[in-house]
Amino acid sequence: MESSHTLLAAILLWLHLFLILIVTARAKVPAIIVFGDSSVDAGNNNQVPTIARSNFRPYGRDFDGGKPTGRFCNGRLATDFISEAFGLRPFVPAYLDPEYSISDFAVGVTFASAGTGMIMQLLMYCSINSQGVIPLWRELEYYKDYQKRLRAYLGDWKAIDTLTNALYIISIGTNDFLENYYSFPQRRMQYTIDAYQEYLVGIARNFIVDLHSLGARKISLGGLPPMGCMPLERAQNLANGNDCMETYNIVAMKFNAKLYDLVMKLNKEIPGLQLVFSNPFYILLQIITRPSFYGFEVSERACCATGMFEMGYTCSERSLFTCTNATKYVFWDAFHPTQQTNKMVAEHVVKTALSNFL
């Protein structure tokens, strides 16, 4: 009797693995599933107790219908354009947004939360902009809940197909440096910058391994942007004429190199994993340093308000300085790109990193 049970278990395991191989072999991406920070938050923070929000004008003024959704942008995010490039909806809705249901999330969903970072759950120190936001580990818990809802909606077989063939996008890390390491002397006393980067890489590794264990196979790990060229950082670089903070950009490049190495290692270690590194650094740096070549006029300051310090609630519709045409600007607020920039970055990432999944 015991041997028959063992045989049955082996057969069921084989059938499960065979099913995964079949659905993985299908090239089409049926859904975009997103984790991360404000670069990919479509409005989850609207539903949590935090000031890190953008569900008010002028945010969203160029979104469909001019609606402020909670995206930290005048319009769409890079993930919205990526979804469209894969033949899916032209936007990826926030999981906590009550206006959407599982029928919407079945083809795209973001669990991202503005202000979060890789180590939010471990912070002794965090900026006021990060208080109350959704930590990365909680985003994964929401994903588990999503899996259950998806199975109830689609049925087990189709849900497995969707979850296995979906493209998973991770965009996170900037806050770990600008809102954490460089904002608090205590953190810099605790870690050297190299040790801190290794610590973050370890967290990224564990997150990807956990995500894979839950069924993800096609994963894009995003790199850091040239964070030293964000208007907020340039505004503080008075000694160098408000030029880019090269120290921050060098850190971003080194960290991106470590993430790339992690991608290479995990692809060798984990059978069936299709992990790619999506690097926005160089295309963004080119746009910032050669704005006119890409059709922009202003890259050193943002469109909203004075364009130097404002984001979130300080990016107010009442400001008399907000630009009238955001397509001329690389940045929307002091921290986030405009819709036009997001579109260019998305096109670059699709071409250089995600094309194998098309």
mmCIF file of C-alpha atoms in Angstrom:
data_model
loop_
_atom_site.group_PDB
_atom_site.id
_atom_site.type_symbol
_atom_site.label_atom_id
_atom_site.label_comp_id
_atom_site.label_asym_id
_atom_site.label_seq_id
_atom_site.Cartn_x
_atom_site.Cartn_y
_atom_site.Cartn_z
ATOM 1 C CA MET A 1 0.000 0.000 0.000
ATOM 2 C CA GLU A 2 2.829 2.384 0.878
ATOM 3 C CA SER A 3 4.581 1.726 -2.441
ATOM 4 C CA SER A 4 1.387 2.464 -4.388
ATOM 5 C CA HIS A 5 1.025 5.798 -2.602
ATOM 6 C CA THR A 6 4.655 6.611 -3.422
ATOM 7 C CA LEU A 7 4.080 5.718 -7.076
ATOM 8 C CA LEU A 8 0.948 7.859 -7.227
ATOM 9 C CA ALA A 9 2.791 10.815 -5.691
ATOM 10 C CA ALA A 10 5.614 10.419 -8.211
ATOM 11 C CA ILE A 11 3.146 10.338 -11.109
ATOM 12 C CA LEU A 12 1.366 13.465 -9.868
ATOM 13 C CA LEU A 13 4.698 15.260 -9.469
ATOM 14 C CA TRP A 14 5.720 14.245 -12.991
ATOM 15 C CA LEU A 15 2.412 15.471 -14.413
ATOM 16 C CA HIS A 16 2.837 18.782 -12.587
ATOM 17 C CA LEU A 17 6.352 19.271 -13.956
ATOM 18 C CA PHE A 18 5.209 18.245 -17.429
ATOM 19 C CA LEU A 19 2.423 20.836 -17.279
ATOM 20 C CA ILE A 20 4.898 23.532 -16.311
ATOM 21 C CA LEU A 21 7.139 22.584 -19.239
ATOM 22 C CA ILE A 22 4.201 22.754 -21.642
ATOM 23 C CA VAL A 23 2.946 26.144 -20.528
ATOM 24 C CA THR A 24 6.458 27.583 -20.294
ATOM 25 C CA ALA A 25 7.082 26.587 -23.895
ATOM 26 C CA ARG A 26 4.275 28.874 -25.014
ATOM 27 C CA ALA A 27 5.840 32.159 -26.087
ATOM 28 C CA LYS A 28 2.959 34.567 -25.540
ATOM 29 C CA VAL A 29 3.004 36.685 -22.384
ATOM 30 C CA PRO A 30 -0.584 36.730 -21.059
ATOM 31 C CA ALA A 31 -0.016 39.182 -18.200
ATOM 32 C CA ILE A 32 2.384 41.744 -16.753
ATOM 33 C CA ILE A 33 2.964 41.424 -12.996
ATOM 34 C CA VAL A 34 4.882 44.211 -11.280
ATOM 35 C CA PHE A 35 6.711 44.728 -7.978
ATOM 36 C CA GLY A 36 8.573 47.815 -6.820
ATOM 37 C CA ASP A 37 8.438 51.476 -5.824
ATOM 38 C CA SER A 38 7.057 54.763 -7.186
ATOM 39 C CA SER A 39 8.561 54.088 -10.604
ATOM 40 C CA VAL A 40 5.867 51.420 -11.076
ATOM 41 C CA ASP A 41 3.163 52.231 -8.486
ATOM 42 C CA ALA A 42 -0.139 52.881 -10.269
ATOM 43 C CA GLY A 43 -2.060 53.856 -7.136
ATOM 44 C CA ASN A 44 -1.613 51.283 -4.384
ATOM 45 C CA ASN A 45 -0.514 54.027 -1.995
ATOM 46 C CA ASN A 46 -3.931 55.642 -2.360
ATOM 47 C CA GLN A 47 -5.206 52.846 -0.135
ATOM 48 C CA VAL A 48 -2.574 52.896 2.625
ATOM 49 C CA PRO A 49 -1.868 55.476 5.389
ATOM 50 C CA THR A 50 1.058 57.372 3.881
ATOM 51 C CA ILE A 51 1.788 60.841 2.539
ATOM 52 C CA ALA A 52 3.679 59.259 -0.380
ATOM 53 C CA ARG A 53 0.761 59.812 -2.747
ATOM 54 C CA SER A 54 0.038 61.441 -6.084
ATOM 55 C CA ASN A 55 -3.705 60.949 -6.526
ATOM 56 C CA PHE A 56 -4.321 64.633 -7.149
ATOM 57 C CA ARG A 57 -3.703 67.153 -9.880
ATOM 58 C CA PRO A 58 -1.479 68.040 -11.611
ATOM 59 C CA TYR A 59 -0.407 64.380 -11.474
ATOM 60 C CA GLY A 60 -2.185 62.419 -14.165
ATOM 61 C CA ARG A 61 -3.177 65.473 -16.198
ATOM 62 C CA ASP A 62 -1.998 63.729 -19.399
ATOM 63 C CA PHE A 63 -3.326 60.305 -18.436
ATOM 64 C CA ASP A 64 -6.428 59.014 -20.202
ATOM 65 C CA GLY A 65 -9.208 61.398 -19.180
ATOM 66 C CA GLY A 66 -6.784 63.604 -17.242
ATOM 67 C CA LYS A 67 -7.267 61.494 -14.138
ATOM 68 C CA PRO A 68 -4.756 61.465 -11.257
ATOM 69 C CA THR A 69 -4.503 57.724 -10.586
ATOM 70 C CA GLY A 70 -1.682 57.666 -8.061
ATOM 71 C CA ARG A 71 1.065 57.309 -10.673
ATOM 72 C CA PHE A 72 3.968 59.644 -9.935
ATOM 73 C CA CYS A 73 3.824 61.075 -13.419
ATOM 74 C CA ASN A 74 1.811 63.353 -15.655
ATOM 75 C CA GLY A 75 0.664 60.256 -17.533
ATOM 76 C CA ARG A 76 1.692 56.663 -18.030
ATOM 77 C CA LEU A 77 4.571 54.730 -16.481
ATOM 78 C CA ALA A 78 7.165 52.619 -18.278
ATOM 79 C CA THR A 79 5.316 49.454 -17.251
ATOM 80 C CA ASP A 80 2.134 50.761 -18.886
ATOM 81 C CA PHE A 81 4.000 51.126 -22.179
ATOM 82 C CA ILE A 82 5.615 47.701 -21.762
ATOM 83 C CA SER A 83 2.181 46.145 -21.274
ATOM 84 C CA GLU A 84 0.997 47.785 -24.473
ATOM 85 C CA ALA A 85 4.107 46.602 -26.339
ATOM 86 C CA PHE A 86 3.179 43.027 -25.419
ATOM 87 C CA GLY A 87 -0.271 43.444 -26.922
ATOM 88 C CA LEU A 88 -1.981 43.781 -23.566
ATOM 89 C CA ARG A 89 -3.796 46.753 -22.023
ATOM 90 C CA PRO A 90 -2.166 50.193 -22.285
ATOM 91 C CA PHE A 91 -1.955 50.421 -18.510
ATOM 92 C CA VAL A 92 -1.229 48.137 -15.537
ATOM 93 C CA PRO A 93 -3.696 48.736 -12.666
ATOM 94 C CA ALA A 94 -2.853 48.818 -8.972
ATOM 95 C CA TYR A 95 -3.886 45.734 -7.018
ATOM 96 C CA LEU A 96 -5.450 47.769 -4.202
ATOM 97 C CA ASP A 97 -7.406 50.064 -6.522
ATOM 98 C CA PRO A 98 -11.110 49.368 -5.831
ATOM 99 C CA GLU A 99 -12.056 50.413 -9.362
ATOM 100 C CA TYR A 100 -10.509 47.223 -10.743
ATOM 101 C CA SER A 101 -11.302 43.549 -10.236
ATOM 102 C CA ILE A 102 -9.638 40.193 -10.839
ATOM 103 C CA SER A 103 -10.842 40.277 -14.459
ATOM 104 C CA ASP A 104 -8.601 43.321 -14.948
ATOM 105 C CA PHE A 105 -5.725 41.913 -12.919
ATOM 106 C CA ALA A 106 -5.765 38.697 -14.960
ATOM 107 C CA VAL A 107 -3.858 40.517 -17.728
ATOM 108 C CA GLY A 108 -1.829 42.931 -15.628
ATOM 109 C CA VAL A 109 -1.341 44.063 -12.054
ATOM 110 C CA THR A 110 1.132 46.041 -9.985
ATOM 111 C CA PHE A 111 1.759 45.510 -6.283
ATOM 112 C CA ALA A 112 4.283 48.365 -6.158
ATOM 113 C CA SER A 113 4.279 51.061 -3.493
ATOM 114 C CA ALA A 114 5.814 54.517 -3.808
ATOM 115 C CA GLY A 115 8.470 55.150 -1.185
ATOM 116 C CA THR A 116 9.297 51.525 -0.530
ATOM 117 C CA GLY A 117 12.668 49.825 -0.820
ATOM 118 C CA MET A 118 14.311 46.439 -0.591
ATOM 119 C CA ILE A 119 14.916 46.754 3.141
ATOM 120 C CA MET A 120 11.893 48.734 4.287
ATOM 121 C CA GLN A 121 10.872 45.912 6.606
ATOM 122 C CA LEU A 122 14.204 46.152 8.417
ATOM 123 C CA LEU A 123 14.588 49.915 8.661
ATOM 124 C CA MET A 124 15.359 51.529 11.975
ATOM 125 C CA TYR A 125 15.462 54.796 10.084
ATOM 126 C CA CYS A 126 13.226 55.890 7.220
ATOM 127 C CA SER A 127 12.275 59.200 5.693
ATOM 128 C CA ILE A 128 8.826 60.653 6.269
ATOM 129 C CA ASN A 129 8.036 59.876 2.620
ATOM 130 C CA SER A 130 8.552 56.162 3.329
ATOM 131 C CA GLN A 131 6.387 55.870 6.423
ATOM 132 C CA GLY A 132 3.283 53.730 6.021
ATOM 133 C CA VAL A 133 4.168 52.402 2.575
ATOM 134 C CA ILE A 134 3.957 48.737 1.549
ATOM 135 C CA PRO A 135 7.221 46.854 2.201
ATOM 136 C CA LEU A 136 8.518 44.491 -0.467
ATOM 137 C CA TRP A 137 7.693 41.391 1.556
ATOM 138 C CA ARG A 138 4.072 42.573 1.791
ATOM 139 C CA GLU A 139 3.955 43.011 -1.972
ATOM 140 C CA LEU A 140 4.793 39.315 -2.220
ATOM 141 C CA GLU A 141 1.976 38.479 0.209
ATOM 142 C CA TYR A 142 -0.448 40.418 -2.001
ATOM 143 C CA TYR A 143 0.845 38.358 -4.933
ATOM 144 C CA LYS A 144 -0.004 35.145 -3.087
ATOM 145 C CA ASP A 145 -3.505 36.465 -2.506
ATOM 146 C CA TYR A 146 -3.677 37.350 -6.202
ATOM 147 C CA GLN A 147 -2.773 33.771 -7.127
ATOM 148 C CA LYS A 148 -5.717 32.436 -5.123
ATOM 149 C CA ARG A 149 -8.116 34.922 -6.689
ATOM 150 C CA LEU A 150 -6.779 34.165 -10.160
ATOM 151 C CA ARG A 151 -7.313 30.415 -9.706
ATOM 152 C CA ALA A 152 -10.866 31.025 -8.535
ATOM 153 C CA TYR A 153 -11.496 33.263 -11.549
ATOM 154 C CA LEU A 154 -9.735 31.336 -14.343
ATOM 155 C CA GLY A 155 -9.617 27.823 -12.954
ATOM 156 C CA ASP A 156 -6.446 25.988 -11.983
ATOM 157 C CA TRP A 157 -5.157 25.113 -15.447
ATOM 158 C CA LYS A 158 -5.542 28.535 -17.043
ATOM 159 C CA ALA A 159 -4.274 30.244 -13.906
ATOM 160 C CA ILE A 160 -1.108 28.122 -13.982
ATOM 161 C CA ASP A 161 -0.650 29.021 -17.644
ATOM 162 C CA THR A 162 -1.020 32.733 -16.856
ATOM 163 C CA LEU A 163 1.253 32.710 -13.822
ATOM 164 C CA THR A 164 3.944 30.681 -15.572
ATOM 165 C CA ASN A 165 4.006 32.675 -18.806
ATOM 166 C CA ALA A 166 3.473 36.115 -17.283
ATOM 167 C CA LEU A 167 6.278 38.655 -17.396
ATOM 168 C CA TYR A 168 7.300 39.694 -13.887
ATOM 169 C CA ILE A 169 8.877 43.136 -13.588
ATOM 170 C CA ILE A 170 10.854 44.280 -10.539
ATOM 171 C CA SER A 171 11.745 47.978 -10.294
ATOM 172 C CA ILE A 172 13.152 48.985 -6.932
ATOM 173 C CA GLY A 173 16.294 50.231 -5.190
ATOM 174 C CA THR A 174 16.578 53.995 -5.636
ATOM 175 C CA ASN A 175 14.931 54.685 -2.272
ATOM 176 C CA ASP A 176 17.356 52.320 -0.567
ATOM 177 C CA PHE A 177 20.111 54.743 -1.478
ATOM 178 C CA LEU A 178 18.596 58.232 -1.624
ATOM 179 C CA GLU A 179 15.918 57.847 1.065
ATOM 180 C CA ASN A 180 17.929 55.557 3.301
ATOM 181 C CA TYR A 181 21.696 55.221 2.970
ATOM 182 C CA TYR A 182 22.458 58.810 2.001
ATOM 183 C CA SER A 183 19.729 60.315 4.194
ATOM 184 C CA PHE A 184 20.812 58.844 7.529
ATOM 185 C CA PRO A 185 24.357 58.959 8.953
ATOM 186 C CA GLN A 186 23.454 55.981 11.146
ATOM 187 C CA ARG A 187 23.099 53.786 8.064
ATOM 188 C CA ARG A 188 26.477 54.893 6.702
ATOM 189 C CA MET A 189 28.053 54.104 10.069
ATOM 190 C CA GLN A 190 26.532 50.641 9.908
ATOM 191 C CA TYR A 191 27.655 49.789 6.350
ATOM 192 C CA THR A 192 30.289 50.850 3.864
ATOM 193 C CA ILE A 193 28.721 51.567 0.482
ATOM 194 C CA ASP A 194 30.112 48.308 -0.935
ATOM 195 C CA ALA A 195 28.811 46.255 1.980
ATOM 196 C CA TYR A 196 25.439 47.961 1.677
ATOM 197 C CA GLN A 197 25.234 47.083 -2.011
ATOM 198 C CA GLU A 198 26.068 43.456 -1.292
ATOM 199 C CA TYR A 199 23.372 43.431 1.365
ATOM 200 C CA LEU A 200 20.810 44.702 -1.133
ATOM 201 C CA VAL A 201 21.921 42.202 -3.770
ATOM 202 C CA GLY A 202 21.325 39.429 -1.240
ATOM 203 C CA ILE A 203 17.787 40.682 -0.645
ATOM 204 C CA ALA A 204 17.157 40.899 -4.400
ATOM 205 C CA ARG A 205 18.409 37.339 -4.781
ATOM 206 C CA ASN A 206 16.099 36.028 -2.061
ATOM 207 C CA PHE A 207 13.126 37.859 -3.545
ATOM 208 C CA ILE A 208 13.722 36.371 -7.000
ATOM 209 C CA VAL A 209 14.177 32.879 -5.544
ATOM 210 C CA ASP A 210 10.928 33.266 -3.589
ATOM 211 C CA LEU A 211 9.117 34.554 -6.658
ATOM 212 C CA HIS A 212 10.389 31.608 -8.704
ATOM 213 C CA SER A 213 9.241 29.165 -6.033
ATOM 214 C CA LEU A 214 5.754 30.635 -6.414
ATOM 215 C CA GLY A 215 5.709 29.898 -10.131
ATOM 216 C CA ALA A 216 7.363 32.880 -11.839
ATOM 217 C CA ARG A 217 9.653 32.006 -14.742
ATOM 218 C CA LYS A 218 10.021 35.126 -16.912
ATOM 219 C CA ILE A 219 11.427 37.872 -14.698
ATOM 220 C CA SER A 220 12.900 41.294 -15.451
ATOM 221 C CA LEU A 221 15.120 42.781 -12.750
ATOM 222 C CA GLY A 222 15.433 46.527 -13.221
ATOM 223 C CA GLY A 223 18.574 48.500 -12.550
ATOM 224 C CA LEU A 224 19.036 51.914 -10.978
ATOM 225 C CA PRO A 225 18.661 55.117 -13.020
ATOM 226 C CA PRO A 226 21.352 57.839 -12.994
ATOM 227 C CA MET A 227 19.988 58.966 -9.636
ATOM 228 C CA GLY A 228 22.572 61.688 -9.286
ATOM 229 C CA CYS A 229 20.902 63.501 -12.188
ATOM 230 C CA MET A 230 17.465 63.696 -10.626
ATOM 231 C CA PRO A 231 16.494 67.364 -10.209
ATOM 232 C CA LEU A 232 16.233 66.942 -6.442
ATOM 233 C CA GLU A 233 19.850 65.788 -6.211
ATOM 234 C CA ARG A 234 21.115 68.412 -8.668
ATOM 235 C CA ALA A 235 19.413 71.169 -6.673
ATOM 236 C CA GLN A 236 21.518 70.190 -3.673
ATOM 237 C CA ASN A 237 24.766 70.107 -5.640
ATOM 238 C CA LEU A 238 25.412 73.836 -5.325
ATOM 239 C CA ALA A 239 29.174 73.458 -5.153
ATOM 240 C CA ASN A 240 29.226 72.069 -8.696
ATOM 241 C CA GLY A 241 26.751 74.426 -10.303
ATOM 242 C CA ASN A 242 23.773 72.115 -9.851
ATOM 243 C CA ASP A 243 25.333 69.515 -12.101
ATOM 244 C CA CYS A 244 24.644 65.795 -11.652
ATOM 245 C CA MET A 245 25.938 64.221 -8.439
ATOM 246 C CA GLU A 246 28.581 61.998 -9.999
ATOM 247 C CA THR A 247 29.129 60.109 -6.751
ATOM 248 C CA TYR A 248 25.555 58.844 -6.849
ATOM 249 C CA ASN A 249 25.790 57.925 -10.522
ATOM 250 C CA ILE A 250 28.957 55.914 -9.928
ATOM 251 C CA VAL A 251 27.222 54.044 -7.107
ATOM 252 C CA ALA A 252 24.286 53.318 -9.424
ATOM 253 C CA MET A 253 26.589 51.940 -12.127
ATOM 254 C CA LYS A 254 28.449 49.723 -9.663
ATOM 255 C CA PHE A 255 25.208 48.447 -8.159
ATOM 256 C CA ASN A 256 23.813 47.728 -11.619
ATOM 257 C CA ALA A 257 26.925 45.691 -12.397
ATOM 258 C CA LYS A 258 26.306 43.629 -9.273
ATOM 259 C CA LEU A 259 22.670 43.087 -10.275
ATOM 260 C CA TYR A 260 23.772 41.976 -13.732
ATOM 261 C CA ASP A 261 26.146 39.446 -12.166
ATOM 262 C CA LEU A 262 23.290 38.222 -9.974
ATOM 263 C CA VAL A 263 21.112 37.688 -13.054
ATOM 264 C CA MET A 264 23.828 35.634 -14.729
ATOM 265 C CA LYS A 265 24.367 33.485 -11.627
ATOM 266 C CA LEU A 266 20.696 32.780 -10.989
ATOM 267 C CA ASN A 267 20.074 31.768 -14.589
ATOM 268 C CA LYS A 268 22.782 29.132 -14.170
ATOM 269 C CA GLU A 269 21.620 27.982 -10.755
ATOM 270 C CA ILE A 270 17.845 27.756 -11.232
ATOM 271 C CA PRO A 271 16.520 25.435 -13.969
ATOM 272 C CA GLY A 272 13.787 26.968 -16.104
ATOM 273 C CA LEU A 273 14.395 30.514 -14.908
ATOM 274 C CA GLN A 274 14.413 33.187 -17.628
ATOM 275 C CA LEU A 275 15.790 36.184 -15.768
ATOM 276 C CA VAL A 276 16.869 39.330 -17.619
ATOM 277 C CA PHE A 277 18.457 42.572 -16.468
ATOM 278 C CA SER A 278 16.655 45.709 -17.654
ATOM 279 C CA ASN A 279 19.041 48.632 -17.378
ATOM 280 C CA PRO A 280 17.559 52.150 -17.672
ATOM 281 C CA PHE A 281 20.775 53.903 -16.654
ATOM 282 C CA TYR A 282 22.449 54.665 -19.966
ATOM 283 C CA ILE A 283 19.379 55.564 -22.015
ATOM 284 C CA LEU A 284 18.254 57.932 -19.252
ATOM 285 C CA LEU A 285 21.714 59.443 -18.961
ATOM 286 C CA GLN A 286 21.791 60.044 -22.705
ATOM 287 C CA ILE A 287 18.373 61.706 -22.600
ATOM 288 C CA ILE A 288 19.426 63.900 -19.679
ATOM 289 C CA THR A 289 22.766 64.960 -21.165
ATOM 290 C CA ARG A 290 21.479 65.350 -24.750
ATOM 291 C CA PRO A 291 17.843 66.368 -24.302
ATOM 292 C CA SER A 292 17.438 68.132 -27.644
ATOM 293 C CA PHE A 293 18.541 65.004 -29.526
ATOM 294 C CA TYR A 294 15.555 63.178 -28.020
ATOM 295 C CA GLY A 295 13.088 66.000 -28.536
ATOM 296 C CA PHE A 296 13.274 67.582 -25.077
ATOM 297 C CA GLU A 297 14.166 71.124 -24.056
ATOM 298 C CA VAL A 298 14.723 70.851 -20.284
ATOM 299 C CA SER A 299 16.456 68.114 -18.299
ATOM 300 C CA GLU A 300 18.040 69.854 -15.299
ATOM 301 C CA ARG A 301 14.737 70.703 -13.629
ATOM 302 C CA ALA A 302 11.271 69.179 -13.645
ATOM 303 C CA CYS A 303 7.964 70.380 -15.034
ATOM 304 C CA CYS A 304 6.049 70.554 -11.764
ATOM 305 C CA ALA A 305 6.337 73.722 -9.637
ATOM 306 C CA THR A 306 9.928 75.061 -9.516
ATOM 307 C CA GLY A 307 11.125 71.690 -10.758
ATOM 308 C CA MET A 308 13.900 71.444 -8.192
ATOM 309 C CA PHE A 309 12.472 70.092 -4.935
ATOM 310 C CA GLU A 310 8.787 69.309 -5.351
ATOM 311 C CA MET A 311 7.196 65.869 -5.507
ATOM 312 C CA GLY A 312 4.078 64.379 -3.942
ATOM 313 C CA TYR A 313 1.982 66.925 -2.077
ATOM 314 C CA THR A 314 4.484 69.708 -2.739
ATOM 315 C CA CYS A 315 3.824 69.224 -6.456
ATOM 316 C CA SER A 316 0.594 71.158 -6.165
ATOM 317 C CA GLU A 317 -1.874 72.288 -8.791
ATOM 318 C CA ARG A 318 -1.774 75.686 -7.112
ATOM 319 C CA SER A 319 1.826 76.261 -8.130
ATOM 320 C CA LEU A 320 2.179 79.053 -10.670
ATOM 321 C CA PHE A 321 5.476 77.684 -11.954
ATOM 322 C CA THR A 322 4.302 74.320 -13.312
ATOM 323 C CA CYS A 323 4.989 73.997 -17.030
ATOM 324 C CA THR A 324 2.159 73.854 -19.548
ATOM 325 C CA ASN A 325 3.736 71.279 -21.866
ATOM 326 C CA ALA A 326 5.376 68.326 -20.123
ATOM 327 C CA THR A 327 6.596 66.795 -23.395
ATOM 328 C CA LYS A 328 9.419 69.358 -23.364
ATOM 329 C CA TYR A 329 10.687 68.070 -19.986
ATOM 330 C CA VAL A 330 12.626 64.922 -19.120
ATOM 331 C CA PHE A 331 11.336 64.995 -15.528
ATOM 332 C CA TRP A 332 7.799 65.503 -14.295
ATOM 333 C CA ASP A 333 8.632 66.165 -10.639
ATOM 334 C CA ALA A 334 11.950 66.367 -8.822
ATOM 335 C CA PHE A 335 12.221 62.572 -8.655
ATOM 336 C CA HIS A 336 10.184 61.047 -11.496
ATOM 337 C CA PRO A 337 10.302 61.171 -15.318
ATOM 338 C CA THR A 338 7.544 62.466 -17.569
ATOM 339 C CA GLN A 339 5.311 60.201 -19.596
ATOM 340 C CA GLN A 340 7.369 60.933 -22.697
ATOM 341 C CA THR A 341 10.572 59.853 -20.960
ATOM 342 C CA ASN A 342 8.872 56.731 -19.609
ATOM 343 C CA LYS A 343 7.828 55.821 -23.137
ATOM 344 C CA MET A 344 11.391 56.101 -24.414
ATOM 345 C CA VAL A 345 12.789 54.065 -21.532
ATOM 346 C CA ALA A 346 10.124 51.389 -22.067
ATOM 347 C CA GLU A 347 10.911 51.162 -25.777
ATOM 348 C CA HIS A 348 14.608 50.794 -24.970
ATOM 349 C CA VAL A 349 14.033 48.102 -22.348
ATOM 350 C CA VAL A 350 11.688 46.138 -24.612
ATOM 351 C CA LYS A 351 14.252 46.244 -27.406
ATOM 352 C CA THR A 352 17.353 45.463 -25.329
ATOM 353 C CA ALA A 353 16.100 43.147 -22.566
ATOM 354 C CA LEU A 354 12.518 41.939 -23.087
ATOM 355 C CA SER A 355 12.478 41.181 -26.805
ATOM 356 C CA ASN A 356 13.022 37.451 -26.215
ATOM 357 C CA PHE A 357 9.660 37.322 -24.448
ATOM 358 C CA LEU A 358 7.716 38.936 -27.311
#
